[in-house]
């Protein structure tokens, strides 16, 4: 079940993402994701790395989340590749070991899927940059579980809040928390005049049913 951070932090992070265009909204000219899905939103949280004050606020938010939900965490794990730097920042602040999980095992050497030292029985928090369907996060968690770890939850910067992600995480028995959400970001964009009320309606319709392109005609 998704749990957001405090409202103030959620709105602050949402505005940071809008400020640096890590998230862009374009209901009139939708983006096409690699899956072929038409979307009025595009998220690239890698841009946050170029802004020290923003990446630090993100790290502080994730740290607070972990201290609240998993004070017994032993290891911080980043998902390759976008979750790795944020996991490093968080691990440093918490003074915990850090590892990362590849999207697929190496084809040479030891053919590792997990890089770093992971003792069996470790309690791990997975750091992800964003959650769409949850597929990459769940795959990372399953790799960690297969290696003998207990995955406490996934912590991410942003969630599209798609119903499919809830279904997938529930099916994997994997909790997740996020710093900010699609609904918060759209609301903040409307407040600052970045989108009209008509565009806001399109954005809300897309989130409810992203595969139905009827939202483009609203």
Tab-separated table of C-alpha atoms in Angstrom:
chain	number	residue	atom	x	y	z
A	1	UNK	CA	0.000	0.000	0.000
A	2	UNK	CA	1.354	3.391	-0.971
A	3	UNK	CA	2.080	5.890	1.766
A	4	UNK	CA	3.234	9.403	0.992
A	5	UNK	CA	5.481	11.615	3.079
A	6	UNK	CA	4.157	14.585	5.010
A	7	UNK	CA	2.085	16.997	2.922
A	8	UNK	CA	4.618	19.826	3.144
A	9	UNK	CA	7.474	17.644	1.946
A	10	UNK	CA	5.297	16.166	-0.800
A	11	UNK	CA	4.328	19.594	-2.172
A	12	UNK	CA	7.887	20.907	-1.862
A	13	UNK	CA	9.345	18.003	-3.822
A	14	UNK	CA	6.575	18.261	-6.441
A	15	UNK	CA	7.418	21.930	-7.007
A	16	UNK	CA	11.130	21.163	-7.236
A	17	UNK	CA	10.431	18.588	-9.954
A	18	UNK	CA	8.345	21.135	-11.859
A	19	UNK	CA	10.928	23.903	-11.397
A	20	UNK	CA	13.765	21.944	-12.984
A	21	UNK	CA	11.507	20.207	-15.517
A	22	UNK	CA	12.320	16.770	-14.125
A	23	UNK	CA	8.586	16.298	-14.653
A	24	UNK	CA	6.922	17.924	-17.644
A	25	UNK	CA	3.211	17.981	-18.411
A	26	UNK	CA	1.971	18.106	-21.998
A	27	UNK	CA	-1.710	17.104	-22.309
A	28	UNK	CA	-2.015	18.787	-25.720
A	29	UNK	CA	0.984	16.972	-27.225
A	30	UNK	CA	1.325	13.637	-25.425
A	31	UNK	CA	4.588	11.803	-25.054
A	32	UNK	CA	4.972	8.202	-26.239
A	33	UNK	CA	6.595	5.903	-23.688
A	34	UNK	CA	8.843	3.035	-24.785
A	35	UNK	CA	5.866	0.721	-24.197
A	36	UNK	CA	3.920	2.657	-26.834
A	37	UNK	CA	1.602	4.192	-24.236
A	38	UNK	CA	0.499	7.767	-24.924
A	39	UNK	CA	1.094	9.893	-21.846
A	40	UNK	CA	0.554	13.575	-20.914
A	41	UNK	CA	3.480	13.394	-18.475
A	42	UNK	CA	7.175	12.624	-18.689
A	43	UNK	CA	9.391	12.132	-15.653
A	44	UNK	CA	13.207	12.188	-15.618
A	45	UNK	CA	14.361	12.343	-12.008
A	46	UNK	CA	17.990	12.026	-13.108
A	47	UNK	CA	17.865	15.806	-13.523
A	48	UNK	CA	17.636	16.193	-9.750
A	49	UNK	CA	21.269	15.076	-9.486
A	50	UNK	CA	22.389	18.345	-11.085
A	51	UNK	CA	20.823	20.438	-8.307
A	52	UNK	CA	22.589	19.884	-4.964
A	53	UNK	CA	19.894	21.486	-2.782
A	54	UNK	CA	17.147	19.416	-4.425
A	55	UNK	CA	18.988	16.105	-4.328
A	56	UNK	CA	19.779	16.795	-0.662
A	57	UNK	CA	16.112	17.492	0.153
A	58	UNK	CA	15.169	14.262	-1.613
A	59	UNK	CA	17.778	12.351	0.382
A	60	UNK	CA	16.592	13.917	3.640
A	61	UNK	CA	12.999	12.999	2.794
A	62	UNK	CA	13.952	9.400	2.066
A	63	UNK	CA	16.022	9.220	5.245
A	64	UNK	CA	13.082	10.463	7.332
A	65	UNK	CA	10.859	7.895	5.636
A	66	UNK	CA	13.260	5.058	6.450
A	67	UNK	CA	13.749	6.172	10.047
A	68	UNK	CA	9.976	6.216	10.466
A	69	UNK	CA	9.076	2.986	8.667
A	70	UNK	CA	12.215	0.840	8.928
A	71	UNK	CA	14.550	1.947	11.740
A	72	UNK	CA	15.966	-1.591	11.776
A	73	UNK	CA	17.160	-1.469	8.144
A	74	UNK	CA	20.652	-2.944	7.677
A	75	UNK	CA	21.338	-2.073	4.039
A	76	UNK	CA	20.212	0.444	1.427
A	77	UNK	CA	19.829	-0.946	-2.102
A	78	UNK	CA	19.571	1.161	-5.255
A	79	UNK	CA	17.913	0.047	-8.482
A	80	UNK	CA	20.005	0.367	-11.623
A	81	UNK	CA	20.567	2.895	-12.819
A	82	UNK	CA	18.488	5.840	-11.629
A	83	UNK	CA	18.098	4.661	-8.049
A	84	UNK	CA	21.825	4.161	-7.463
A	85	UNK	CA	22.931	7.754	-6.719
A	86	UNK	CA	19.968	8.427	-4.432
A	87	UNK	CA	20.671	5.189	-2.571
A	88	UNK	CA	24.282	6.332	-2.106
A	89	UNK	CA	23.193	9.694	-0.669
A	90	UNK	CA	20.741	7.994	1.700
A	91	UNK	CA	23.203	5.321	2.803
A	92	UNK	CA	25.782	7.993	3.556
A	93	UNK	CA	23.370	10.001	5.706
A	94	UNK	CA	22.274	6.877	7.582
A	95	UNK	CA	25.812	5.485	7.747
A	96	UNK	CA	24.592	2.163	6.386
A	97	UNK	CA	26.096	-0.195	3.793
A	98	UNK	CA	24.872	0.276	0.220
A	99	UNK	CA	24.437	-2.177	-2.629
A	100	UNK	CA	22.719	-1.984	-5.991
A	101	UNK	CA	20.655	-4.349	-8.097
A	102	UNK	CA	21.246	-4.680	-11.821
A	103	UNK	CA	18.307	-4.872	-14.222
A	104	UNK	CA	19.866	-8.134	-15.427
A	105	UNK	CA	22.839	-10.200	-14.319
A	106	UNK	CA	26.228	-9.474	-15.854
A	107	UNK	CA	27.139	-11.688	-18.768
A	108	UNK	CA	30.734	-12.067	-17.638
A	109	UNK	CA	32.850	-12.501	-14.502
A	110	UNK	CA	30.739	-13.635	-11.538
A	111	UNK	CA	27.559	-12.740	-13.429
A	112	UNK	CA	26.265	-10.804	-10.437
A	113	UNK	CA	22.758	-9.385	-10.341
A	114	UNK	CA	23.527	-7.686	-7.012
A	115	UNK	CA	26.663	-5.599	-6.573
A	116	UNK	CA	28.084	-5.164	-3.089
A	117	UNK	CA	28.117	-7.284	0.058
A	118	UNK	CA	24.715	-8.688	1.059
A	119	UNK	CA	24.819	-10.981	4.112
A	120	UNK	CA	21.948	-13.476	4.248
A	121	UNK	CA	19.110	-12.247	6.449
A	122	UNK	CA	19.867	-8.554	5.893
A	123	UNK	CA	16.961	-6.137	6.206
A	124	UNK	CA	16.961	-4.017	3.059
A	125	UNK	CA	15.213	-0.857	1.864
A	126	UNK	CA	15.140	-0.465	-1.927
A	127	UNK	CA	15.557	3.046	-3.361
A	128	UNK	CA	13.850	3.767	-6.696
A	129	UNK	CA	13.598	7.043	-8.594
A	130	UNK	CA	9.989	6.626	-9.750
A	131	UNK	CA	7.194	4.102	-9.802
A	132	UNK	CA	5.012	3.531	-12.852
A	133	UNK	CA	3.819	-0.099	-12.889
A	134	UNK	CA	6.299	-1.188	-10.226
A	135	UNK	CA	7.933	-3.804	-12.434
A	136	UNK	CA	11.565	-2.786	-11.957
A	137	UNK	CA	11.178	-2.304	-8.197
A	138	UNK	CA	9.534	-5.684	-7.766
A	139	UNK	CA	12.199	-7.392	-9.895
A	140	UNK	CA	14.919	-5.848	-7.710
A	141	UNK	CA	13.129	-6.950	-4.542
A	142	UNK	CA	12.751	-10.504	-5.862
A	143	UNK	CA	16.467	-10.661	-6.677
A	144	UNK	CA	17.261	-9.517	-3.134
A	145	UNK	CA	14.837	-12.028	-1.631
A	146	UNK	CA	16.383	-14.806	-3.706
A	147	UNK	CA	19.762	-13.835	-2.250
A	148	UNK	CA	18.408	-14.256	1.288
A	149	UNK	CA	17.493	-10.662	2.150
A	150	UNK	CA	14.336	-9.399	3.823
A	151	UNK	CA	13.029	-6.466	1.784
A	152	UNK	CA	11.277	-4.058	4.148
A	153	UNK	CA	9.832	-1.715	1.524
A	154	UNK	CA	10.552	0.300	-1.613
A	155	UNK	CA	11.129	4.051	-1.204
A	156	UNK	CA	10.748	6.225	-4.305
A	157	UNK	CA	10.790	9.900	-5.198
A	158	UNK	CA	7.644	9.919	-7.341
A	159	UNK	CA	4.692	7.708	-8.253
A	160	UNK	CA	2.360	7.962	-11.236
A	161	UNK	CA	-0.301	6.421	-8.952
A	162	UNK	CA	-1.432	3.929	-11.574
A	163	UNK	CA	-3.793	1.239	-10.311
A	164	UNK	CA	-1.584	-1.390	-11.948
A	165	UNK	CA	1.268	-0.494	-9.599
A	166	UNK	CA	-0.944	-1.091	-6.547
A	167	UNK	CA	-2.011	-4.454	-7.953
A	168	UNK	CA	1.570	-5.462	-8.743
A	169	UNK	CA	2.979	-4.452	-5.358
A	170	UNK	CA	0.124	-6.129	-3.517
A	171	UNK	CA	0.684	-9.294	-5.545
A	172	UNK	CA	4.373	-9.246	-4.645
A	173	UNK	CA	3.548	-8.560	-0.961
A	174	UNK	CA	5.879	-5.588	-1.163
A	175	UNK	CA	5.063	-2.262	0.569
A	176	UNK	CA	6.142	1.006	-1.002
A	177	UNK	CA	6.276	4.655	-0.019
A	178	UNK	CA	6.897	7.770	-2.076
A	179	UNK	CA	7.949	11.351	-1.451
A	180	UNK	CA	5.434	12.858	-3.844
A	181	UNK	CA	2.660	11.737	-6.156
A	182	UNK	CA	1.077	12.408	-9.509
A	183	UNK	CA	-2.012	13.924	-7.876
A	184	UNK	CA	0.065	16.333	-5.793
A	185	UNK	CA	2.187	17.344	-8.759
A	186	UNK	CA	-0.833	18.013	-10.983
A	187	UNK	CA	-2.464	20.052	-8.226
A	188	UNK	CA	0.677	22.142	-7.725
A	189	UNK	CA	1.040	22.658	-11.488
A	190	UNK	CA	-2.532	23.965	-11.646
A	191	UNK	CA	-1.928	26.309	-8.693
A	192	UNK	CA	1.060	27.896	-10.384
A	193	UNK	CA	-0.776	28.300	-13.693
A	194	UNK	CA	1.315	25.746	-15.573
A	195	UNK	CA	-1.836	23.928	-16.720
A	196	UNK	CA	-5.467	24.928	-17.214
A	197	UNK	CA	-8.417	23.315	-15.462
A	198	UNK	CA	-9.253	21.570	-18.759
A	199	UNK	CA	-5.735	20.152	-18.967
A	200	UNK	CA	-5.985	19.093	-15.335
A	201	UNK	CA	-9.112	17.100	-16.215
A	202	UNK	CA	-7.206	15.338	-19.014
A	203	UNK	CA	-4.353	14.516	-16.677
A	204	UNK	CA	-6.706	13.065	-14.083
A	205	UNK	CA	-8.551	11.020	-16.717
A	206	UNK	CA	-5.253	9.594	-17.998
A	207	UNK	CA	-4.197	8.416	-14.558
A	208	UNK	CA	-7.498	6.625	-14.006
A	209	UNK	CA	-7.231	4.730	-17.290
A	210	UNK	CA	-3.929	5.319	-19.133
A	211	UNK	CA	-4.659	2.727	-21.827
A	212	UNK	CA	-7.889	4.441	-22.891
A	213	UNK	CA	-6.863	7.293	-25.181
A	214	UNK	CA	-10.281	8.941	-24.808
A	215	UNK	CA	-8.667	11.370	-22.322
A	216	UNK	CA	-6.979	13.118	-25.269
A	217	UNK	CA	-10.389	14.228	-26.598
A	218	UNK	CA	-11.691	15.779	-23.384
